[in-house]
Structures are given as C-alpha cells and as structure tokens.
C-alpha cells in the first residue's frame, strides 16, 4: 500500500505497511481500486455530459465513492468490494448513456471499409475519443480541400453515418495510441488530440500539435470553443501530403447490424459451425507481452468469431480472418466505451439461446492499460461474468487477498501462453 493523504502519514512521507489511522493494506488497495474505476467512469460521464446527457445517480455515486476513500471513513474491505461492484453498475449506466448520445447525434454505426494511408492534399490527423469534436472539425473543413484522417480510437467514427457523410473524412493513418510519436513525425500534417491518450510530444511536431478541452501539453496550441481555424490554417500552410498506396481496414459493427445476423448466427451455432465467441480487446500498451493478443487471435480455430474494440485491436485487426458462411470472423465494435455494445450483444445472445451469461460460449480476453479499462472490468464483474482473462499484467494495486476474491468468485485469470490458453478454453 502507499497512502500519504493525511498528516498522520508514516515518517511524513507515506504509510506503506499499515496506516497510522488503522487502515490495512487490503483496505488501502480497495480504496485505490475504487478511485481508479471512478476516474474511468468520469471520463465516459464527461463525454456523455458534453452531448447533453446527465444522470444524477451517476454524480451521486461518484461523490459517495470518493467520500468513502476519505481518512477514517471506511475500513470495511467487504463494503469496498461492494462499492467496486456498484461502480461497475454505474459504469454500465454511463456507457449506455454515452452510446445513446452517440447514436442520437451521429446515427448507429454501419460496417465500413476505411482507407488506410495518405492521400494527395493537405491533411489533419485526429486522435482520441471525442466524436463531437470530430464532427465540428469536419463541418469546418468542408470546402477547404483539407483531408481529415483518424488515428487510434477515432477509427470507429467512420462507421457513424452522420460523420461519414462529410467528404473531408478521408481515411486512417497509423494504429493505436502507442505509435503516435512515430506517426505524428512521419506525416507532415496538423494534429488534433481530443482526449487521452497523448504521449509527451517530440519537438519535430510540437508546432503542428493542437489539443483541446482537458488535454494539455506544454507548448502545444489549445483549441478553444470548437474554433478549428488555427488547425485548418496550419494544415494548409504545411501543404499537401503525397499519395500513398492505400489498404483498408473495417470497423462499424453496431448492435443492430449484428442482431440482423442473429438468425444466421443461431443456425451456425446449432450446426456447430460456430463453436465459440471471443471478445478480445481493450487498451493497447507498449508492453512486449501485448504480442500475446496477435498470437491469440491468429491461433484461434476457424469456427470462432472474434469481437473487438478499443485500441488493443490494432494488435491484430490487419489480419484477414475470413468469414463463416458470410459472417465475418472479426467484428470491430468500436471504441472502449463500446464495450456496452458487446454487453448488449451478449445479453441478446442469451435471449436467443435461452441461457444465462456464463452459459454462453463466450470468452472475454481484456487488455487493459488505464482506468477506463478498470471500470469496464468491474462492469463485467458486476454482471457476474466469469472465466475472463486479463493482461498484459495484473493490476498492481491488487494484493493476494483481493485477487483471491476475484479468482474464487469469478475465476479471473492472467493471460499466459496463447496456445495453452486457447487449448484450455476450447477444451
Ligand atoms: S489516511 Fe491512514 S494510511 Fe493514509 S496517510 Fe493517513 S494515516 Fe496513513
Ligand atoms: S483504448 Fe485505452 S489505451 Fe487506447 S486510446 Fe483509449 S484509453 Fe488510451
């Protein structure tokens, strides 16, 4: 544990073994867990609020949850686990609210093949999760000749009809947030970072880097009030990109699209032509162990369907996995907050097969990096989902006591060797 939030802190630097207040290691870690999950909820809640959606019960939970971590308030580990599950429930509400707001504003996503690579003309590269910012930018780019490219978590924007209708939305450059320092250097365009994950910028692109809203790095220009003129002018001043050879990448599998395939999916499952569904996704990280996710997807048997989301998908979304009688084997559901689509889909499949969540042939393999992924993990625990695998490492704020609760109640495990994991799961 490490806590230095009050004046009693050990040696004036931090309680690391036990709190002077009486707080024990497990309680301190469960409080940290709660804070991290609430950070994730706050990010989604913030974006839903921006689109005009609010839920008082979410704000009430965030206030109550934070208060529970104050000095000398809650020393009960069981209650802090319950609060973690309540946080998961709250995150479910928030993701639903954000998804509804996205659909109301931009339509429901439909599958689309996105061009990957530079096209002739001046360009702007947009990264992050904020679709409203992208919409405003696309409006302002119309008629300027500037092409707008998505990066990382902005790729799913192409699936939304009300965003895809803009001619200026040209394609995609690069992959997950981890490649940004290379991609931002390689492509001479102006760059907009709308949310996390920004990395400390390199000097060679700092003069063409723009941020907005809560995202700040020293020396980058901050866009105010959705006035993207400085960003667009910079792109024009830089001049055109050269045409590259283009590839494509698919995204945009919304709930309605997949549910329209439900009768066929049912038939294929009953005929044993689809044996298992996998949700493999989450954050990317530069950790070399992330190679697991490509190996895992690549080695899955051909009678499996893989749902994916968030920027962990760039580990394998260039693979051609083919289809099962017309049903693509790899379906990109969107951003990390689109975990709600995966959840709604799983619940719809439960109805279709008349079974409980844990009886579905569905395995979740979650790659996590930051606190939104922690919020999603606790949402899945709240729903009672068992047998999940997480990686590349276990959250460092868990200790054996907390881990034992997660293993005993949910059979949560750490990823190991991809082939061994597949063998164990497929039986
Ligand atoms: S709240 Fe407790 S554990 Fe934290 S610094 Fe104060 S005495 Fe230490
Ligand atoms: S999916 Fe996670 S790691 Fe990737 S950009 Fe979003 S928050 Fe960052």
XYZ file of C-alpha atoms and ligand atoms in Angstrom:
443
model
C 0.000 0.000 0.000
C 1.002 3.605 -0.311
C -1.017 6.382 1.267
C 0.042 9.935 2.085
C -3.294 11.639 2.140
C -3.307 12.830 5.763
C -0.916 14.408 8.250
C -0.503 11.182 10.238
C 1.368 9.613 7.331
C 4.361 7.492 8.447
C 7.625 9.458 8.773
C 5.923 12.334 6.989
C 6.390 10.524 3.652
C 3.796 7.732 3.348
C 2.183 4.734 5.063
C 3.413 1.644 3.225
C 2.850 -1.249 5.654
C -0.197 -0.142 7.603
C -1.836 3.218 8.123
C -1.260 5.161 11.345
C -5.044 5.648 11.174
C -5.529 1.861 11.326
C -6.072 1.377 7.589
C -4.837 -2.017 6.457
C -3.152 -2.918 3.166
C -6.248 -4.525 1.584
C -8.493 -1.606 2.502
C -5.984 0.894 1.089
C -5.778 -1.073 -2.164
C -9.550 -1.416 -2.474
C -9.860 2.332 -1.979
C -7.284 2.868 -4.739
C -9.224 0.453 -6.943
C -12.413 2.431 -6.348
C -10.697 5.718 -7.184
C -9.262 4.285 -10.426
C -12.636 2.882 -11.504
C -14.300 6.214 -10.732
C -11.712 8.001 -12.890
C -12.763 5.755 -15.782
C -16.445 6.433 -15.148
C -15.729 10.170 -15.019
C -14.160 10.104 -18.485
C -17.226 8.458 -20.046
C -19.574 10.615 -17.975
C -17.769 13.753 -19.135
C -18.289 12.871 -22.807
C -21.946 11.968 -22.237
C -22.431 15.309 -20.422
C -20.833 17.140 -23.366
C -23.502 15.621 -25.595
C -26.219 16.850 -23.230
C -26.759 13.596 -21.258
C -26.760 13.595 -17.476
C -27.805 11.113 -14.825
C -27.963 12.406 -11.267
C -27.435 8.941 -9.815
C -24.002 8.792 -11.507
C -22.879 12.065 -9.929
C -24.265 10.896 -6.572
C -22.289 7.656 -6.814
C -19.062 9.469 -7.713
C -19.474 11.760 -4.707
C -20.271 8.863 -2.375
C -17.456 6.694 -3.741
C -14.852 9.433 -3.300
C -16.105 10.226 0.203
C -15.648 6.532 1.092
C -11.915 6.896 0.494
C -11.504 9.833 2.905
C -9.391 9.280 6.046
C -11.185 7.443 8.870
C -14.425 6.731 6.989
C -14.461 3.156 5.690
C -12.253 0.334 6.994
C -14.511 -2.485 5.725
C -12.983 -4.490 2.831
C -16.268 -6.244 2.021
C -18.070 -2.944 1.710
C -15.297 -1.631 -0.548
C -15.727 -4.670 -2.828
C -19.477 -3.906 -2.928
C -18.638 -0.320 -3.827
C -16.381 -1.637 -6.627
C -19.329 -3.642 -7.991
C -21.628 -0.640 -7.596
C -19.035 1.345 -9.557
C -19.242 -1.334 -12.266
C -23.024 -0.930 -12.330
C -22.656 2.852 -12.533
C -20.189 2.490 -15.397
C -22.720 0.309 -17.232
C -25.253 3.143 -16.949
C -22.735 5.708 -18.156
C -21.591 3.659 -21.150
C -25.243 3.153 -22.120
C -25.904 6.881 -21.793
C -22.854 7.717 -23.927
C -23.782 5.152 -26.593
C -27.322 6.531 -26.814
C -25.899 10.039 -27.123
C -23.551 8.919 -29.920
C -26.375 7.207 -31.797
C -28.759 10.162 -31.333
C -26.155 12.570 -32.671
C -24.355 10.551 -35.319
C -26.663 7.620 -36.197
C -25.988 3.957 -35.455
C -22.680 2.674 -36.881
C -22.714 0.534 -40.010
C -19.804 -1.576 -41.284
C -17.388 0.312 -43.480
C -14.010 -0.291 -45.082
C -11.754 2.630 -44.217
C -8.884 3.689 -46.480
C -5.540 3.500 -44.692
C -2.677 5.681 -45.952
C -2.050 9.239 -47.093
C -3.977 10.774 -49.978
C -2.938 13.739 -52.073
C -3.723 17.047 -50.348
C -3.220 18.837 -47.040
C -4.257 16.825 -44.009
C -5.304 16.868 -40.374
C -4.845 13.823 -38.141
C -7.358 13.478 -35.286
C -6.900 11.162 -32.332
C -8.730 10.476 -29.062
C -12.347 9.527 -28.393
C -14.334 12.775 -28.805
C -16.745 12.308 -31.729
C -18.389 15.679 -31.157
C -15.041 17.411 -31.701
C -14.538 15.424 -34.898
C -17.979 16.410 -36.183
C -17.300 20.108 -35.578
C -13.934 19.810 -37.304
C -15.420 18.006 -40.321
C -18.033 20.741 -40.716
C -15.355 23.421 -40.672
C -13.141 21.513 -43.136
C -15.820 21.219 -45.808
C -14.826 23.145 -48.928
C -11.244 23.797 -47.737
C -9.673 20.835 -49.561
C -8.194 19.607 -46.262
C -8.475 15.875 -45.689
C -9.191 14.619 -42.165
C -7.629 11.337 -41.075
C -8.459 9.372 -37.964
C -5.908 7.769 -35.659
C -6.236 5.219 -32.839
C -9.625 5.420 -31.041
C -11.052 7.778 -33.676
C -11.195 4.993 -36.322
C -14.762 3.898 -35.379
C -16.008 7.395 -36.325
C -16.068 6.208 -39.952
C -18.949 3.850 -39.125
C -21.292 6.639 -37.962
C -23.452 7.815 -40.910
C -23.634 11.423 -39.700
C -19.828 11.631 -39.596
C -19.093 9.523 -42.641
C -21.248 11.800 -44.814
C -18.571 14.508 -44.749
C -16.349 14.416 -47.800
C -13.410 15.707 -45.743
C -13.332 12.477 -43.679
C -10.677 10.784 -45.806
C -9.252 7.756 -44.009
C -6.946 6.475 -41.290
C -3.235 6.889 -40.570
C -1.383 4.706 -38.062
C -2.730 2.390 -35.402
C -3.064 2.579 -31.638
C -2.011 5.482 -29.432
C 1.359 3.784 -28.894
C 2.566 4.617 -32.426
C 1.685 8.321 -32.208
C 5.225 9.679 -31.779
C 6.265 7.894 -34.981
C 3.108 8.588 -36.994
C 2.925 12.245 -35.919
C 6.564 12.636 -37.007
C 6.212 10.700 -40.260
C 3.160 12.514 -41.640
C 3.548 16.243 -42.151
C 0.023 17.257 -41.167
C -1.551 19.285 -38.391
C -2.613 17.110 -35.471
C -5.559 17.318 -33.068
C -5.631 15.349 -29.804
C -9.156 15.381 -28.383
C -8.793 13.129 -25.291
C -6.324 10.632 -23.852
C -4.015 9.003 -24.748
C -1.478 11.711 -25.553
C 2.241 10.929 -25.207
C 4.905 13.526 -24.434
C 5.347 15.119 -27.871
C 8.534 15.186 -29.923
C 9.997 18.531 -30.888
C 9.648 17.854 -34.607
C 5.853 18.102 -34.494
C 5.136 20.291 -31.446
C 4.489 23.339 -33.687
C 1.734 21.459 -35.538
C 0.215 19.797 -32.467
C -3.129 21.074 -31.183
C -5.048 19.873 -28.149
C -8.464 20.751 -26.803
C -10.626 20.593 -23.745
C -8.894 18.750 -20.879
C -5.898 17.596 -22.947
C -2.840 19.788 -22.406
C 0.884 19.505 -23.017
C 3.246 22.474 -22.668
C 3.844 24.328 -25.972
C 1.022 22.739 -27.976
C -1.712 25.130 -29.131
C -5.053 24.727 -27.362
C -8.216 24.903 -29.474
C -10.953 26.916 -27.762
C -14.734 26.800 -28.269
C -14.507 24.356 -31.186
C -12.845 27.027 -33.330
C -10.615 24.831 -35.510
C -9.432 27.658 -37.824
C -5.837 27.630 -36.469
C -5.645 23.851 -37.027
C -7.056 24.050 -40.552
C -4.869 27.025 -41.484
C -1.806 25.146 -40.219
C -2.684 22.149 -42.432
C -2.987 24.436 -45.474
C 0.274 26.221 -44.597
C 2.130 22.871 -44.316
C 0.919 21.842 -47.776
C -0.106 18.552 -49.387
C 0.781 15.002 -48.443
C 1.930 12.711 -51.221
C -0.396 9.924 -52.332
C 0.493 6.545 -50.807
C -0.636 3.096 -51.783
C -3.815 2.507 -49.784
C -5.014 -0.505 -47.830
C -8.315 -0.864 -45.978
C -9.447 -1.746 -42.509
C -13.003 -2.474 -41.402
C -14.977 -1.044 -38.477
C -18.537 -0.028 -37.584
C -20.259 -3.203 -36.389
C -23.125 -1.693 -34.392
C -25.613 -3.696 -32.359
C -28.395 -3.515 -34.990
C -26.092 -4.807 -37.742
C -25.009 -7.804 -35.686
C -28.529 -8.516 -34.442
C -29.748 -8.551 -38.050
C -27.398 -11.540 -38.449
C -28.802 -13.266 -35.333
C -30.943 -15.922 -37.109
C -27.960 -16.968 -39.240
C -25.662 -16.960 -36.192
C -28.142 -19.172 -34.306
C -28.270 -21.604 -37.219
C -24.453 -21.741 -37.422
C -24.103 -22.324 -33.671
C -26.715 -25.095 -33.735
C -24.937 -26.737 -36.682
C -21.660 -26.480 -34.700
C -20.133 -24.270 -37.400
C -19.559 -21.524 -34.808
C -18.124 -23.054 -31.647
C -17.279 -20.008 -29.568
C -17.364 -16.216 -29.496
C -14.448 -14.229 -28.145
C -14.345 -10.618 -27.074
C -10.676 -9.714 -27.418
C -9.933 -6.052 -26.917
C -9.300 -3.147 -24.634
C -6.358 -0.817 -24.382
C -3.005 -1.190 -26.096
C 0.254 -0.719 -24.210
C 3.885 -0.789 -25.370
C 4.492 -3.821 -23.088
C 6.155 -6.572 -25.204
C 3.699 -9.050 -23.662
C 0.977 -7.431 -25.807
C 2.212 -9.707 -28.625
C 0.033 -12.317 -26.937
C -3.105 -10.742 -28.418
C -1.983 -11.154 -32.031
C -0.833 -14.727 -31.396
C -4.067 -15.499 -29.581
C -6.350 -14.212 -32.364
C -4.197 -15.711 -35.097
C -4.275 -19.144 -33.447
C -7.993 -19.273 -32.716
C -9.780 -22.083 -34.587
C -11.627 -21.132 -37.768
C -15.005 -21.891 -36.205
C -14.746 -18.956 -33.798
C -15.953 -15.347 -34.059
C -13.875 -12.518 -32.589
C -15.469 -9.295 -31.406
C -13.068 -6.476 -30.713
C -12.945 -2.870 -29.552
C -10.649 -0.058 -28.372
C -7.056 0.413 -29.450
C -5.862 -3.059 -28.407
C -7.439 -4.231 -31.677
C -4.566 -2.775 -33.682
C -2.534 -5.718 -32.470
C -4.470 -7.922 -34.921
C -7.050 -6.006 -36.975
C -4.901 -6.177 -40.108
C -5.329 -9.971 -40.164
C -7.627 -11.444 -42.779
C -9.602 -13.951 -40.727
C -12.206 -14.621 -43.408
C -15.832 -15.420 -42.635
C -18.123 -18.236 -41.592
C -20.815 -18.525 -44.290
C -20.920 -14.753 -44.740
C -20.456 -13.779 -41.068
C -17.071 -12.004 -40.785
C -14.894 -13.664 -38.146
C -13.513 -10.325 -36.922
C -16.057 -7.692 -35.952
C -14.841 -4.274 -34.747
C -17.454 -2.861 -32.354
C -15.705 0.499 -31.897
C -14.119 2.447 -29.057
C -13.511 1.244 -25.477
C -16.862 2.717 -24.371
C -18.493 0.465 -26.989
C -17.958 -2.346 -24.507
C -21.641 -1.592 -23.960
C -22.331 -2.933 -27.480
C -20.545 -6.175 -26.571
C -22.558 -6.417 -23.349
C -25.893 -5.723 -25.081
C -24.966 -8.247 -27.748
C -24.065 -10.900 -25.152
C -27.399 -10.317 -23.394
C -29.233 -10.565 -26.738
C -27.425 -13.865 -27.451
C -28.545 -15.106 -24.001
C -32.151 -14.415 -25.079
C -31.546 -16.072 -28.442
C -30.143 -19.243 -26.894
C -32.327 -19.047 -23.776
C -29.365 -19.248 -21.413
C -27.530 -17.292 -18.714
C -24.485 -15.100 -19.428
C -21.977 -17.662 -18.138
C -23.595 -20.462 -20.197
C -22.930 -18.617 -23.471
C -19.943 -19.892 -25.465
C -18.287 -16.503 -24.933
C -14.805 -15.826 -23.560
C -13.584 -12.335 -22.719
C -9.892 -11.512 -23.011
C -9.363 -7.964 -21.823
C -6.192 -5.978 -22.405
C -6.005 -3.091 -20.000
C -3.830 -0.023 -19.703
C -5.642 2.783 -17.936
C -8.573 3.416 -15.653
C -11.432 3.204 -18.182
C -10.474 -0.431 -18.741
C -10.581 -0.921 -14.953
C -14.125 0.483 -14.994
C -15.098 -1.940 -17.781
C -13.602 -4.856 -15.844
C -15.738 -4.002 -12.799
C -18.819 -3.659 -15.033
C -18.254 -7.201 -16.278
C -17.730 -8.394 -12.685
C -20.951 -6.618 -11.685
C -22.747 -8.562 -14.456
C -21.305 -11.736 -12.933
C -19.156 -12.649 -15.958
C -16.797 -15.473 -15.057
C -13.690 -17.027 -16.609
C -12.301 -13.781 -18.038
C -8.615 -13.414 -18.858
C -6.817 -10.116 -18.416
C -3.375 -8.893 -19.400
C -0.673 -7.991 -20.131
C -0.173 -7.805 -16.330
C -2.406 -7.935 -13.283
C -3.360 -4.536 -11.843
C -0.551 -3.680 -9.404
C -2.983 -2.363 -6.790
C -4.422 -5.842 -6.212
C -2.886 -7.961 -3.451
C -3.362 -11.678 -2.820
C -6.453 -11.083 -0.657
C -8.244 -9.148 -3.403
C -7.005 -11.495 -6.103
C -8.344 -14.493 -4.191
C -11.799 -12.883 -4.116
C -11.641 -12.349 -7.893
C -10.380 -15.875 -8.536
C -12.772 -17.633 -6.157
C -15.880 -15.701 -7.215
C -15.162 -15.020 -10.895
C -12.354 -17.366 -11.928
C -10.461 -14.365 -13.310
C -7.032 -15.293 -14.677
C -3.967 -13.646 -16.165
C -3.138 -14.367 -19.812
C -0.338 -16.935 -20.141
C 0.737 -18.650 -23.344
C -1.716 -18.044 -26.199
C -1.765 -21.625 -27.458
C -2.139 -23.076 -23.958
C -4.936 -20.613 -23.177
C -6.789 -21.494 -26.393
C -6.446 -25.208 -25.697
C -7.828 -24.763 -22.195
C -10.746 -22.582 -23.360
C -11.718 -24.708 -26.379
C -11.423 -27.922 -24.311
S -5.144 8.033 5.776
Fe -4.206 6.482 7.094
S -2.973 5.293 5.665
Fe -3.419 7.257 4.680
S -1.722 8.635 5.215
Fe -3.310 8.942 6.753
S -2.684 7.519 8.361
Fe -1.609 6.863 6.569
S -8.319 2.424 -25.716
Fe -7.243 2.843 -23.800
S -5.074 2.992 -24.358
Fe -6.292 3.203 -26.218
S -6.517 5.395 -26.553
Fe -8.362 4.637 -25.471
S -7.874 4.930 -23.299
Fe -5.913 5.084 -24.415
